[in-house]
């Protein structure tokens, strides 16, 4: 729980050291701007001074009072949940991306029960999709198709696949009743829900951006179907919303924003989230909120979700740490003083899973308040749109993708691109190529491993372990992002933030595939086009990129990649 007077730990002092010449501290700046009152009164001029930016911000305040937008829809959510329980629904499949899926993922993992299985499909990897399709009985499954715009390519492609499967199993009329649409008013998805005979259309508030939508119907529809006590979750959220209206010195969101803002001013722009194991998925939600809201105009905060459950080592002077833990996690509580010896640490504790309501609210408010502190509008995402356009152009054959510079003996191809020049002489191994990448990391840089691989925990385990080891040995922050999920979150930061990222973009040439009904391309083509569209946008932003194109996504191939990444430390 966070309150105005407990739950925040700053080590031995309550002030962070700032470089000489730094302006007034962030909390004082929020006071001077009257930022809290202006946010709560929906003053768009807090976030922009141009007409387009003011208009965007003015249309984005629906999350500030969390219960207002969702209360009228609660009876519908309750009825859907009751009907699902009566019918013996065993699986809920969420087809969504970014802000339309990550809050549901967190709620499911923290508050879900074993009675209903939740599958969050925010991937276009054919192996991942085929595995889920093969394990479901459409007669006992509900499919949530979630997209604010109603036009997002990933969930619509997945809908075509699952709808075809359900139609074949149940017949078109019965199959339609297995689908629920969640979208803004008057979108093409709203129309599809009608023509497709969906069980329900759940209308989301148009004045809430996707990454701020955790406590709208995007998160709460899933919660209701999983048997979560939605009213209790909203009660906790509403209580925190009251605290977030207090003056900055008493306001937990302002304190969180000031902590992150002061760290950024001191060069500590790598915000590292260390969580209790049961809260690990919350880091993914924080990651997309922070990166996509603030990573633009050449600045931003780089969120680093700690992947190890052991004590983290090797943090450099560019780190600030938020510890997010359950009250009974004494091990993590014991780490806090040691972590604080190396740099600023803020500790947030949850009494139980329903304190997620508080956390969603306090982080949304804090990130919004960081907008004026960093001089960016937190409600836009221009580089995400650029990556989407590049994907469409690749699919249409209208965008040229760089050829490989090197093909290794095992068939792996390597492309050095953007601000990363191909080395001479050419490396003879994957470890050698990755060693060249690590060699260009400078103070304040981070390494981003952008993996277009199946979203399978067991398959990715060696790569996750390698990332932890590389970070510990180099002292650099290392992130592991799964594509295409990250395109809707940290992808904005990668292209729009400071040019301090060095990227290893991993693709495969798998033969496994899933047809997408109604399209001329298959799922593997979409998956690869998203990676190549991202590559071209990274190049356009002059980012340093090595593309590693593996022959396949086998466990052996991914383990070899992980081993090469570890070996690269010694190259």
Coordinates of C-alpha atoms in Angstrom, one line a residue:
X1 CA 0.0 0.0 0.0
X2 CA 1.1 3.5 -0.6
X3 CA -0.2 6.3 1.5
X4 CA 0.7 9.9 2.0
X5 CA 3.0 9.0 4.8
X6 CA 4.2 5.4 4.4
X7 CA 5.5 3.1 1.7
X8 CA 8.3 5.2 0.3
X9 CA 11.9 4.5 1.1
X10 CA 14.7 6.6 -0.1
X11 CA 17.7 5.0 1.6
X12 CA 19.5 7.2 4.2
X13 CA 18.3 10.5 2.8
X14 CA 15.1 11.9 1.3
X15 CA 16.9 13.9 -1.3
X16 CA 18.8 12.7 -4.3
X17 CA 22.2 14.2 -5.2
X18 CA 22.0 16.4 -8.3
X19 CA 24.8 17.7 -10.5
X20 CA 26.0 21.1 -9.7
X21 CA 24.0 23.7 -11.5
X22 CA 20.8 21.6 -11.7
X23 CA 17.6 23.6 -11.3
X24 CA 15.2 23.3 -8.4
X25 CA 14.2 19.8 -7.4
X26 CA 11.3 18.1 -9.2
X27 CA 8.9 18.3 -6.3
X28 CA 9.4 22.0 -6.1
X29 CA 8.9 22.3 -9.8
X30 CA 5.6 20.5 -9.6
X31 CA 4.5 22.9 -6.9
X32 CA 5.5 25.9 -9.0
X33 CA 3.6 24.5 -12.0
X34 CA 0.6 23.8 -9.8
X35 CA 0.8 20.5 -11.7
X36 CA -1.4 18.4 -9.5
X37 CA -4.3 20.8 -9.5
X38 CA -4.0 21.4 -13.2
X39 CA -3.9 17.7 -14.0
X40 CA -7.0 17.0 -11.8
X41 CA -8.8 19.9 -13.5
X42 CA -8.0 18.5 -17.0
X43 CA -5.8 21.5 -17.9
X44 CA -4.3 20.4 -21.2
X45 CA -1.9 23.4 -21.3
X46 CA 0.1 21.6 -18.6
X47 CA 1.3 19.2 -21.2
X48 CA 1.6 21.2 -24.4
X49 CA 1.7 24.7 -25.8
X50 CA 0.9 24.0 -29.4
X51 CA -2.7 23.6 -30.7
X52 CA -2.3 19.9 -31.8
X53 CA -0.7 18.9 -28.5
X54 CA -3.3 20.7 -26.4
X55 CA -6.0 19.0 -28.4
X56 CA -4.4 15.6 -27.9
X57 CA -4.0 16.1 -24.1
X58 CA -7.5 17.5 -23.7
X59 CA -8.9 14.3 -25.2
X60 CA -7.0 12.1 -22.8
X61 CA -8.1 12.8 -19.2
X62 CA -10.7 10.0 -18.8
X63 CA -8.5 7.9 -16.5
X64 CA -8.0 10.6 -13.9
X65 CA -11.1 9.6 -11.9
X66 CA -11.0 5.8 -12.4
X67 CA -14.6 4.9 -11.3
X68 CA -16.4 7.5 -13.4
X69 CA -16.0 5.9 -16.8
X70 CA -16.5 2.3 -15.8
X71 CA -19.4 2.4 -13.3
X72 CA -22.1 2.5 -15.9
X73 CA -20.7 -0.6 -17.5
X74 CA -20.3 -2.7 -14.3
X75 CA -23.8 -4.3 -14.7
X76 CA -22.9 -5.6 -18.1
X77 CA -19.5 -7.0 -16.9
X78 CA -21.3 -8.7 -14.0
X79 CA -23.8 -10.3 -16.3
X80 CA -21.1 -11.5 -18.7
X81 CA -19.2 -13.0 -15.8
X82 CA -22.3 -14.8 -14.4
X83 CA -23.2 -16.2 -17.8
X84 CA -19.7 -17.4 -18.4
X85 CA -19.6 -19.1 -15.0
X86 CA -23.0 -20.7 -15.6
X87 CA -21.9 -22.0 -19.0
X88 CA -18.7 -23.5 -17.6
X89 CA -16.3 -21.3 -19.5
X90 CA -12.8 -22.8 -19.0
X91 CA -10.6 -20.5 -21.1
X92 CA -10.5 -16.7 -21.8
X93 CA -8.4 -15.7 -24.7
X94 CA -7.5 -12.0 -25.0
X95 CA -6.5 -10.8 -28.4
X96 CA -4.9 -7.4 -27.9
X97 CA -1.7 -5.4 -27.9
X98 CA 0.0 -2.9 -25.6
X99 CA -2.4 -1.0 -23.4
X100 CA -5.2 -3.2 -24.5
X101 CA -3.6 -6.4 -23.1
X102 CA -0.9 -5.8 -20.4
X103 CA -3.2 -4.7 -17.6
X104 CA -5.3 -7.8 -18.2
X105 CA -2.1 -9.9 -18.1
X106 CA -1.2 -8.4 -14.7
X107 CA -4.7 -8.8 -13.2
X108 CA -4.8 -12.4 -14.4
X109 CA -1.5 -13.4 -13.0
X110 CA -1.9 -11.6 -9.7
X111 CA -5.7 -12.0 -9.0
X112 CA -6.8 -14.8 -11.4
X113 CA -7.8 -18.2 -10.2
X114 CA -7.3 -21.7 -11.5
X115 CA -11.0 -22.0 -12.4
X116 CA -10.6 -20.1 -15.6
X117 CA -7.4 -20.1 -17.7
X118 CA -6.3 -16.7 -19.2
X119 CA -4.4 -16.7 -22.4
X120 CA -3.1 -13.2 -23.4
X121 CA -2.1 -13.4 -27.1
X122 CA -0.2 -10.2 -27.9
X123 CA 2.1 -12.0 -30.4
X124 CA 2.1 -12.9 -34.0
X125 CA 4.7 -15.7 -33.7
X126 CA 3.1 -18.6 -35.5
X127 CA 4.4 -21.2 -33.0
X128 CA 2.8 -19.4 -30.1
X129 CA -0.5 -18.9 -31.8
X130 CA -0.7 -22.5 -33.1
X131 CA 0.0 -23.9 -29.7
X132 CA -2.9 -21.9 -28.2
X133 CA -5.3 -22.8 -31.0
X134 CA -4.4 -26.5 -30.6
X135 CA -5.2 -26.6 -26.9
X136 CA -8.6 -24.8 -26.8
X137 CA -12.2 -26.1 -27.1
X138 CA -14.2 -23.2 -28.7
X139 CA -17.3 -24.4 -27.0
X140 CA -15.9 -23.6 -23.6
X141 CA -13.8 -20.6 -24.6
X142 CA -14.5 -16.9 -24.7
X143 CA -12.4 -14.7 -27.0
X144 CA -12.0 -11.0 -26.2
X145 CA -11.0 -8.9 -29.2
X146 CA -9.6 -5.7 -27.8
X147 CA -8.5 -2.6 -29.8
X148 CA -9.2 1.1 -29.0
X149 CA -8.9 2.1 -32.7
X150 CA -10.6 -1.1 -33.9
X151 CA -7.9 -1.3 -36.7
X152 CA -4.9 -2.8 -34.9
X153 CA -3.5 -5.4 -37.2
X154 CA -2.3 -8.0 -34.7
X155 CA -5.7 -8.7 -32.8
X156 CA -7.6 -8.5 -36.1
X157 CA -5.4 -11.1 -37.7
X158 CA -5.7 -13.3 -34.6
X159 CA -9.4 -12.9 -34.7
X160 CA -9.6 -14.1 -38.2
X161 CA -7.7 -17.2 -37.2
X162 CA -9.7 -18.0 -34.1
X163 CA -13.0 -17.1 -35.7
X164 CA -12.3 -19.5 -38.6
X165 CA -11.5 -22.2 -36.1
X166 CA -14.7 -21.6 -34.1
X167 CA -16.8 -21.4 -37.2
X168 CA -15.6 -24.8 -38.3
X169 CA -16.2 -26.3 -34.9
X170 CA -19.5 -24.7 -33.9
X171 CA -21.0 -23.1 -37.0
X172 CA -20.9 -19.4 -37.7
X173 CA -24.0 -18.4 -35.6
X174 CA -22.9 -20.3 -32.5
X175 CA -19.3 -19.3 -32.9
X176 CA -20.1 -15.6 -32.9
X177 CA -21.4 -15.9 -29.3
X178 CA -18.0 -16.9 -28.2
X179 CA -16.6 -13.4 -29.0
X180 CA -16.7 -10.1 -27.1
X181 CA -15.4 -6.9 -28.6
X182 CA -13.8 -4.1 -26.5
X183 CA -13.3 -0.9 -28.4
X184 CA -14.0 2.8 -28.6
X185 CA -17.4 4.0 -29.9
X186 CA -18.0 4.1 -33.7
X187 CA -14.9 2.0 -34.7
X188 CA -14.9 -0.6 -37.4
X189 CA -14.6 -3.2 -34.7
X190 CA -17.9 -2.0 -33.2
X191 CA -19.4 -2.7 -36.6
X192 CA -17.7 -6.1 -36.8
X193 CA -19.2 -7.1 -33.5
X194 CA -22.7 -6.5 -35.0
X195 CA -22.1 -8.3 -38.3
X196 CA -20.2 -11.1 -36.7
X197 CA -22.9 -11.9 -34.1
X198 CA -20.7 -11.3 -31.1
X199 CA -22.0 -12.1 -27.6
X200 CA -21.3 -8.5 -26.5
X201 CA -19.8 -5.2 -27.4
X202 CA -18.2 -3.4 -24.4
X203 CA -17.6 0.2 -25.2
X204 CA -14.5 1.9 -23.9
X205 CA -14.2 5.6 -23.1
X206 CA -12.8 7.5 -26.0
X207 CA -11.0 9.9 -23.7
X208 CA -8.5 7.4 -22.3
X209 CA -5.3 6.3 -24.2
X210 CA -4.5 2.6 -24.3
X211 CA -1.6 2.7 -21.8
X212 CA -3.8 4.6 -19.3
X213 CA -6.7 2.2 -19.7
X214 CA -5.9 -0.4 -17.0
X215 CA -9.0 0.5 -14.9
X216 CA -11.3 0.9 -17.9
X217 CA -13.2 -2.0 -19.6
X218 CA -9.9 -3.0 -21.2
X219 CA -8.6 -4.4 -17.9
X220 CA -11.9 -4.9 -16.1
X221 CA -13.7 -7.1 -18.6
X222 CA -11.0 -9.7 -18.3
X223 CA -11.0 -9.2 -14.5
X224 CA -14.7 -9.9 -14.3
X225 CA -14.6 -13.0 -16.4
X226 CA -11.8 -14.4 -14.2
X227 CA -13.9 -13.9 -11.1
X228 CA -12.0 -11.0 -9.7
X229 CA -13.8 -8.7 -7.3
X230 CA -14.0 -5.7 -9.6
X231 CA -15.7 -3.5 -7.1
X232 CA -13.0 -4.0 -4.5
X233 CA -10.3 -3.3 -7.1
X234 CA -12.0 0.0 -8.0
X235 CA -12.5 0.8 -4.3
X236 CA -8.7 0.6 -3.8
X237 CA -8.2 2.6 -7.0
X238 CA -10.6 5.3 -5.9
X239 CA -9.0 5.7 -2.5
X240 CA -5.6 6.2 -4.1
X241 CA -7.2 8.7 -6.6
X242 CA -8.2 10.8 -3.6
X243 CA -4.6 10.8 -2.3
X244 CA -3.3 11.7 -5.8
X245 CA -5.3 15.0 -5.6
X246 CA -3.4 16.2 -2.5
X247 CA -0.7 18.8 -2.7
X248 CA 2.6 17.5 -4.0
X249 CA 4.3 17.2 -0.6
X250 CA 1.6 14.9 0.6
X251 CA 0.8 13.2 -2.8
X252 CA 2.2 9.7 -3.4
X253 CA 2.1 10.1 -7.2
X254 CA 3.9 13.5 -7.0
X255 CA 6.5 11.8 -4.8
X256 CA 7.0 9.0 -7.3
X257 CA 7.2 11.5 -10.2
X258 CA 9.7 13.6 -8.2
X259 CA 11.8 10.5 -7.4
X260 CA 12.0 9.5 -11.1
X261 CA 12.5 13.1 -12.3
X262 CA 15.3 13.8 -9.9
X263 CA 17.1 10.6 -10.9
X264 CA 16.7 11.5 -14.6
X265 CA 18.2 15.0 -13.9
X266 CA 21.2 13.3 -12.2
X267 CA 21.8 11.0 -15.3
X268 CA 20.0 8.1 -13.7
X269 CA 17.5 7.5 -16.6
X270 CA 17.5 3.7 -16.3
X271 CA 14.4 3.1 -14.1
X272 CA 14.9 -0.5 -12.8
X273 CA 11.9 -2.4 -11.5
X274 CA 12.7 -5.1 -8.9
X275 CA 9.6 -7.0 -8.0
X276 CA 8.4 -9.8 -5.8
X277 CA 7.9 -12.9 -8.0
X278 CA 4.2 -12.8 -7.7
X279 CA 4.2 -9.2 -9.1
X280 CA 6.7 -9.7 -11.9
X281 CA 4.2 -9.0 -14.6
X282 CA 3.5 -5.6 -13.2
X283 CA 6.9 -4.5 -14.5
X284 CA 5.7 -5.1 -18.0
X285 CA 2.8 -2.8 -17.5
X286 CA 5.0 -0.1 -15.9
X287 CA 7.5 -0.5 -18.8
X288 CA 4.9 0.3 -21.5
X289 CA 3.4 3.2 -19.5
X290 CA 6.8 4.8 -18.8
X291 CA 8.5 4.2 -22.1
X292 CA 5.7 5.0 -24.5
X293 CA 4.5 8.1 -22.5
X294 CA 7.9 9.7 -22.0
X295 CA 10.3 8.4 -24.7
X296 CA 10.1 11.1 -27.3
X297 CA 11.7 14.3 -28.5
X298 CA 15.1 13.0 -27.7
X299 CA 14.5 12.3 -24.0
X300 CA 12.8 9.7 -21.8
X301 CA 13.1 7.2 -19.1
X302 CA 14.4 3.7 -19.9
X303 CA 12.4 1.1 -17.9
X304 CA 14.4 -2.0 -17.1
X305 CA 12.4 -4.9 -15.7
X306 CA 14.8 -7.0 -13.5
X307 CA 14.7 -10.6 -14.8
X308 CA 16.5 -12.3 -12.0
X309 CA 15.0 -13.4 -8.7
X310 CA 18.4 -13.3 -7.1
X311 CA 20.1 -10.2 -5.7
X312 CA 20.9 -8.0 -8.7
X313 CA 24.5 -7.0 -9.1
X314 CA 26.5 -4.7 -11.3
X315 CA 24.2 -1.7 -11.4
X316 CA 25.9 1.4 -12.8
X317 CA 25.6 5.1 -12.0
X318 CA 22.7 5.5 -14.5
X319 CA 20.3 3.4 -12.4
X320 CA 17.4 4.4 -10.1
X321 CA 15.5 1.5 -8.6
X322 CA 11.9 1.0 -7.6
X323 CA 11.3 -2.1 -5.4
X324 CA 7.7 -3.3 -5.8
X325 CA 6.9 -6.0 -3.2
X326 CA 4.3 -7.8 -1.2
X327 CA 4.2 -7.1 2.5
X328 CA 5.3 -10.6 3.3
X329 CA 8.3 -10.6 1.0
X330 CA 11.0 -10.3 3.7
X331 CA 13.8 -11.3 1.3
X332 CA 13.2 -8.4 -1.1
X333 CA 12.7 -6.1 1.9
X334 CA 16.1 -7.1 3.1
X335 CA 17.7 -6.1 -0.2
X336 CA 16.5 -2.5 -0.1
X337 CA 19.2 -1.1 2.2
X338 CA 21.9 -2.8 0.2
X339 CA 20.5 -1.5 -3.1
X340 CA 20.3 2.0 -1.6
X341 CA 24.0 2.0 -1.0
X342 CA 24.6 2.0 -4.7
X343 CA 22.0 4.6 -5.7
X344 CA 18.5 5.9 -5.1
X345 CA 15.8 3.4 -4.2
X346 CA 12.1 3.8 -3.7
X347 CA 10.1 1.0 -2.1
X348 CA 6.4 0.4 -2.8
X349 CA 4.5 -2.4 -0.9
X350 CA 1.2 -4.1 -1.5
X351 CA -1.0 -5.5 1.2
X352 CA -2.5 -8.0 -1.2
X353 CA -3.3 -8.4 -4.9
X354 CA -6.1 -5.9 -4.9
X355 CA -3.7 -3.1 -4.2
X356 CA -3.0 -3.3 -7.9
X357 CA -5.9 -0.8 -8.1
X358 CA -3.7 1.6 -6.1
X359 CA -0.6 0.9 -8.2
X360 CA -2.4 1.5 -11.5
X361 CA -3.6 4.9 -10.3
X362 CA -0.4 6.1 -8.7
X363 CA 1.8 5.2 -11.7
X364 CA -0.6 6.7 -14.2
X365 CA -0.7 10.0 -12.2
X366 CA 3.1 10.0 -11.7
X367 CA 3.9 9.4 -15.4
X368 CA 1.5 12.2 -16.4
X369 CA 3.2 14.5 -14.0
X370 CA 6.6 13.5 -15.4
X371 CA 5.5 14.9 -18.7
X372 CA 6.0 18.6 -17.8
X373 CA 9.1 17.7 -15.8
X374 CA 10.7 16.2 -18.9
X375 CA 9.1 18.6 -21.3
X376 CA 7.1 16.0 -23.3
X377 CA 3.5 15.4 -23.9
X378 CA 2.8 12.0 -22.3
X379 CA -0.3 11.3 -24.4
X380 CA 1.3 11.0 -27.9
X381 CA 3.2 8.1 -29.5
X382 CA 4.4 9.3 -32.9
X383 CA 7.1 6.7 -33.5
X384 CA 4.6 3.8 -32.8
X385 CA 2.6 5.0 -35.8
X386 CA 5.7 5.1 -37.9
X387 CA 6.6 1.4 -37.1
X388 CA 3.0 0.4 -38.0
X389 CA 3.3 2.2 -41.3
X390 CA 6.6 0.5 -42.0
X391 CA 5.1 -3.0 -41.3
X392 CA 2.3 -2.3 -43.8
X393 CA 4.9 -1.1 -46.4
X394 CA 7.0 -4.3 -45.9
X395 CA 4.0 -6.5 -46.3
X396 CA 3.1 -4.7 -49.5
X397 CA 6.6 -5.0 -50.9
X398 CA 7.1 -1.3 -50.9
X399 CA 9.9 -0.9 -48.4
X400 CA 13.5 -2.1 -48.9
X401 CA 15.1 -4.0 -46.1
X402 CA 18.9 -4.1 -45.8
X403 CA 20.6 -7.2 -47.0
X404 CA 22.8 -9.3 -44.7
X405 CA 26.4 -8.3 -44.4
X406 CA 27.6 -11.8 -43.1
X407 CA 26.2 -15.3 -43.4
X408 CA 27.7 -17.7 -40.8
X409 CA 28.3 -21.4 -41.5
X410 CA 25.2 -22.4 -39.6
X411 CA 23.0 -20.3 -41.8
X412 CA 22.7 -17.4 -39.3
X413 CA 22.8 -14.0 -41.2
X414 CA 24.0 -10.8 -39.6
X415 CA 23.2 -7.2 -40.7
X416 CA 24.9 -4.2 -39.1
X417 CA 22.7 -1.2 -39.7
X418 CA 21.9 2.4 -38.7
X419 CA 24.6 3.9 -36.7
X420 CA 26.4 0.6 -36.3
X421 CA 28.9 0.0 -39.1
X422 CA 29.9 -3.4 -40.3
X423 CA 33.2 -4.3 -38.8
X424 CA 36.3 -5.1 -40.8
X425 CA 37.5 -7.8 -40.7
X426 CA 34.2 -9.5 -40.5
X427 CA 33.6 -11.6 -37.4
X428 CA 33.6 -15.3 -38.0
X429 CA 31.1 -16.2 -35.2
X430 CA 27.9 -15.0 -33.6
X431 CA 29.8 -14.4 -30.4
X432 CA 32.3 -12.3 -32.3
X433 CA 29.6 -10.2 -33.9
X434 CA 27.9 -9.7 -30.5
X435 CA 31.2 -8.8 -29.0
X436 CA 31.5 -5.9 -31.5
X437 CA 28.1 -4.7 -30.4
X438 CA 29.0 -4.8 -26.7
X439 CA 32.2 -3.0 -27.6
X440 CA 30.4 0.1 -28.7
X441 CA 28.4 0.5 -25.5
X442 CA 29.5 3.8 -23.8
X443 CA 28.7 5.2 -20.4
X444 CA 25.0 5.7 -20.1
X445 CA 24.1 3.4 -23.0
X446 CA 21.8 0.4 -22.7
X447 CA 21.6 -2.8 -24.7
X448 CA 18.2 -3.8 -26.0
X449 CA 17.7 -7.4 -27.2
X450 CA 14.6 -7.2 -29.5
X451 CA 13.5 -10.8 -29.9
X452 CA 10.9 -11.8 -32.5
X453 CA 10.6 -15.2 -30.9
X454 CA 7.7 -17.4 -29.6
X455 CA 6.4 -16.0 -26.3
X456 CA 7.3 -19.2 -24.5
X457 CA 8.9 -18.9 -21.0
X458 CA 10.8 -22.2 -21.2
X459 CA 12.1 -21.4 -24.7
X460 CA 13.2 -17.9 -23.7
X461 CA 14.7 -19.0 -20.3
X462 CA 18.4 -19.2 -21.6
X463 CA 18.1 -15.8 -23.2
X464 CA 16.7 -14.2 -20.0
X465 CA 19.5 -15.7 -18.0
X466 CA 22.1 -14.5 -20.6
X467 CA 20.7 -10.9 -20.4
X468 CA 21.1 -10.9 -16.6
X469 CA 24.7 -12.2 -16.9
X470 CA 25.7 -9.7 -19.6
X471 CA 24.3 -6.8 -17.5
X472 CA 26.2 -7.9 -14.4
X473 CA 29.5 -8.3 -16.3
X474 CA 29.3 -5.1 -18.3
X475 CA 27.5 -2.8 -15.8
X476 CA 25.2 -1.7 -18.6
X477 CA 21.4 -1.9 -18.4
X478 CA 20.2 -4.8 -20.7
X479 CA 16.6 -5.2 -21.6
X480 CA 14.9 -8.2 -23.3
X481 CA 11.9 -7.2 -25.4
X482 CA 9.6 -9.7 -27.1
X483 CA 8.3 -8.6 -30.5
X484 CA 5.8 -7.5 -31.6
X485 CA 4.6 -6.7 -28.1
X486 CA 7.3 -4.1 -27.5
X487 CA 6.3 -2.2 -30.7
X488 CA 3.4 -0.9 -28.7
X489 CA 5.4 0.1 -25.6
X490 CA 9.2 0.5 -25.6
X491 CA 9.3 0.8 -29.3
X492 CA 8.3 4.5 -28.9
X493 CA 11.3 5.1 -26.7
X494 CA 13.7 3.2 -28.9
X495 CA 13.1 5.5 -31.8
X496 CA 11.9 8.7 -30.1
X497 CA 14.0 8.8 -26.9
X498 CA 17.7 9.6 -26.4
X499 CA 20.0 7.9 -28.8
X500 CA 21.6 5.8 -26.1
X501 CA 20.4 2.4 -27.1
X502 CA 22.3 -0.3 -28.9
X503 CA 20.0 -3.0 -30.3
X504 CA 20.3 -6.7 -31.2
X505 CA 17.2 -7.5 -33.3
X506 CA 16.6 -11.2 -33.5
X507 CA 14.4 -12.8 -36.2
X508 CA 14.0 -16.4 -37.5
X509 CA 13.2 -18.1 -40.8
X510 CA 10.9 -20.7 -39.3
X511 CA 8.9 -22.9 -41.7
X512 CA 6.0 -23.2 -39.2
X513 CA 3.1 -21.0 -40.3
X514 CA -0.6 -20.2 -39.7
X515 CA -2.8 -18.9 -42.5
X516 CA -4.7 -15.7 -41.8
X517 CA -8.2 -16.0 -43.4
X518 CA -9.0 -13.1 -45.7
X519 CA -5.3 -12.1 -46.2
X520 CA -2.8 -12.7 -48.9
X521 CA -0.1 -13.2 -46.3
X522 CA 0.4 -15.7 -43.5
X523 CA 1.2 -15.1 -39.9
X524 CA 4.9 -15.8 -40.3
X525 CA 5.0 -13.1 -43.0
X526 CA 3.3 -10.6 -40.7
X527 CA 5.6 -11.5 -37.8
X528 CA 8.7 -11.0 -40.0
X529 CA 7.3 -7.8 -41.5
X530 CA 6.9 -6.3 -38.1
X531 CA 10.5 -7.0 -37.3
X532 CA 11.7 -5.6 -40.5
X533 CA 9.5 -2.6 -40.3
X534 CA 10.9 -1.9 -36.9
X535 CA 14.5 -2.4 -38.2
X536 CA 13.9 0.3 -40.9
X537 CA 12.5 2.8 -38.4
X538 CA 15.4 2.2 -36.1
X539 CA 17.7 2.8 -39.0
X540 CA 15.8 6.0 -39.9
X541 CA 16.4 7.2 -36.4
X542 CA 20.2 6.4 -36.7
X543 CA 20.1 3.8 -34.0
X544 CA 22.9 1.3 -33.7
X545 CA 21.4 -2.1 -34.7
X546 CA 22.7 -5.6 -35.3
X547 CA 20.1 -7.9 -36.9
X548 CA 20.6 -11.6 -36.1
X549 CA 18.5 -13.8 -38.4
X550 CA 18.4 -17.3 -37.1
X551 CA 17.6 -20.3 -39.3
X552 CA 14.7 -21.3 -36.9
X553 CA 13.2 -20.7 -33.4
X554 CA 14.3 -24.1 -32.1
X555 CA 15.3 -24.5 -28.4
X556 CA 18.8 -25.4 -29.6
X557 CA 19.1 -22.2 -31.7
X558 CA 17.9 -19.9 -29.0
X559 CA 20.2 -21.6 -26.4
X560 CA 23.1 -21.1 -28.9
X561 CA 22.2 -17.4 -29.2
X562 CA 22.2 -17.1 -25.4
X563 CA 25.5 -18.8 -25.1
X564 CA 27.0 -16.5 -27.8
X565 CA 25.7 -13.5 -26.0
X566 CA 27.5 -14.6 -22.8
X567 CA 30.7 -15.5 -24.7
X568 CA 30.6 -12.0 -26.3
X569 CA 31.4 -10.4 -22.9
X570 CA 34.9 -11.9 -23.3
X571 CA 35.3 -10.9 -27.0

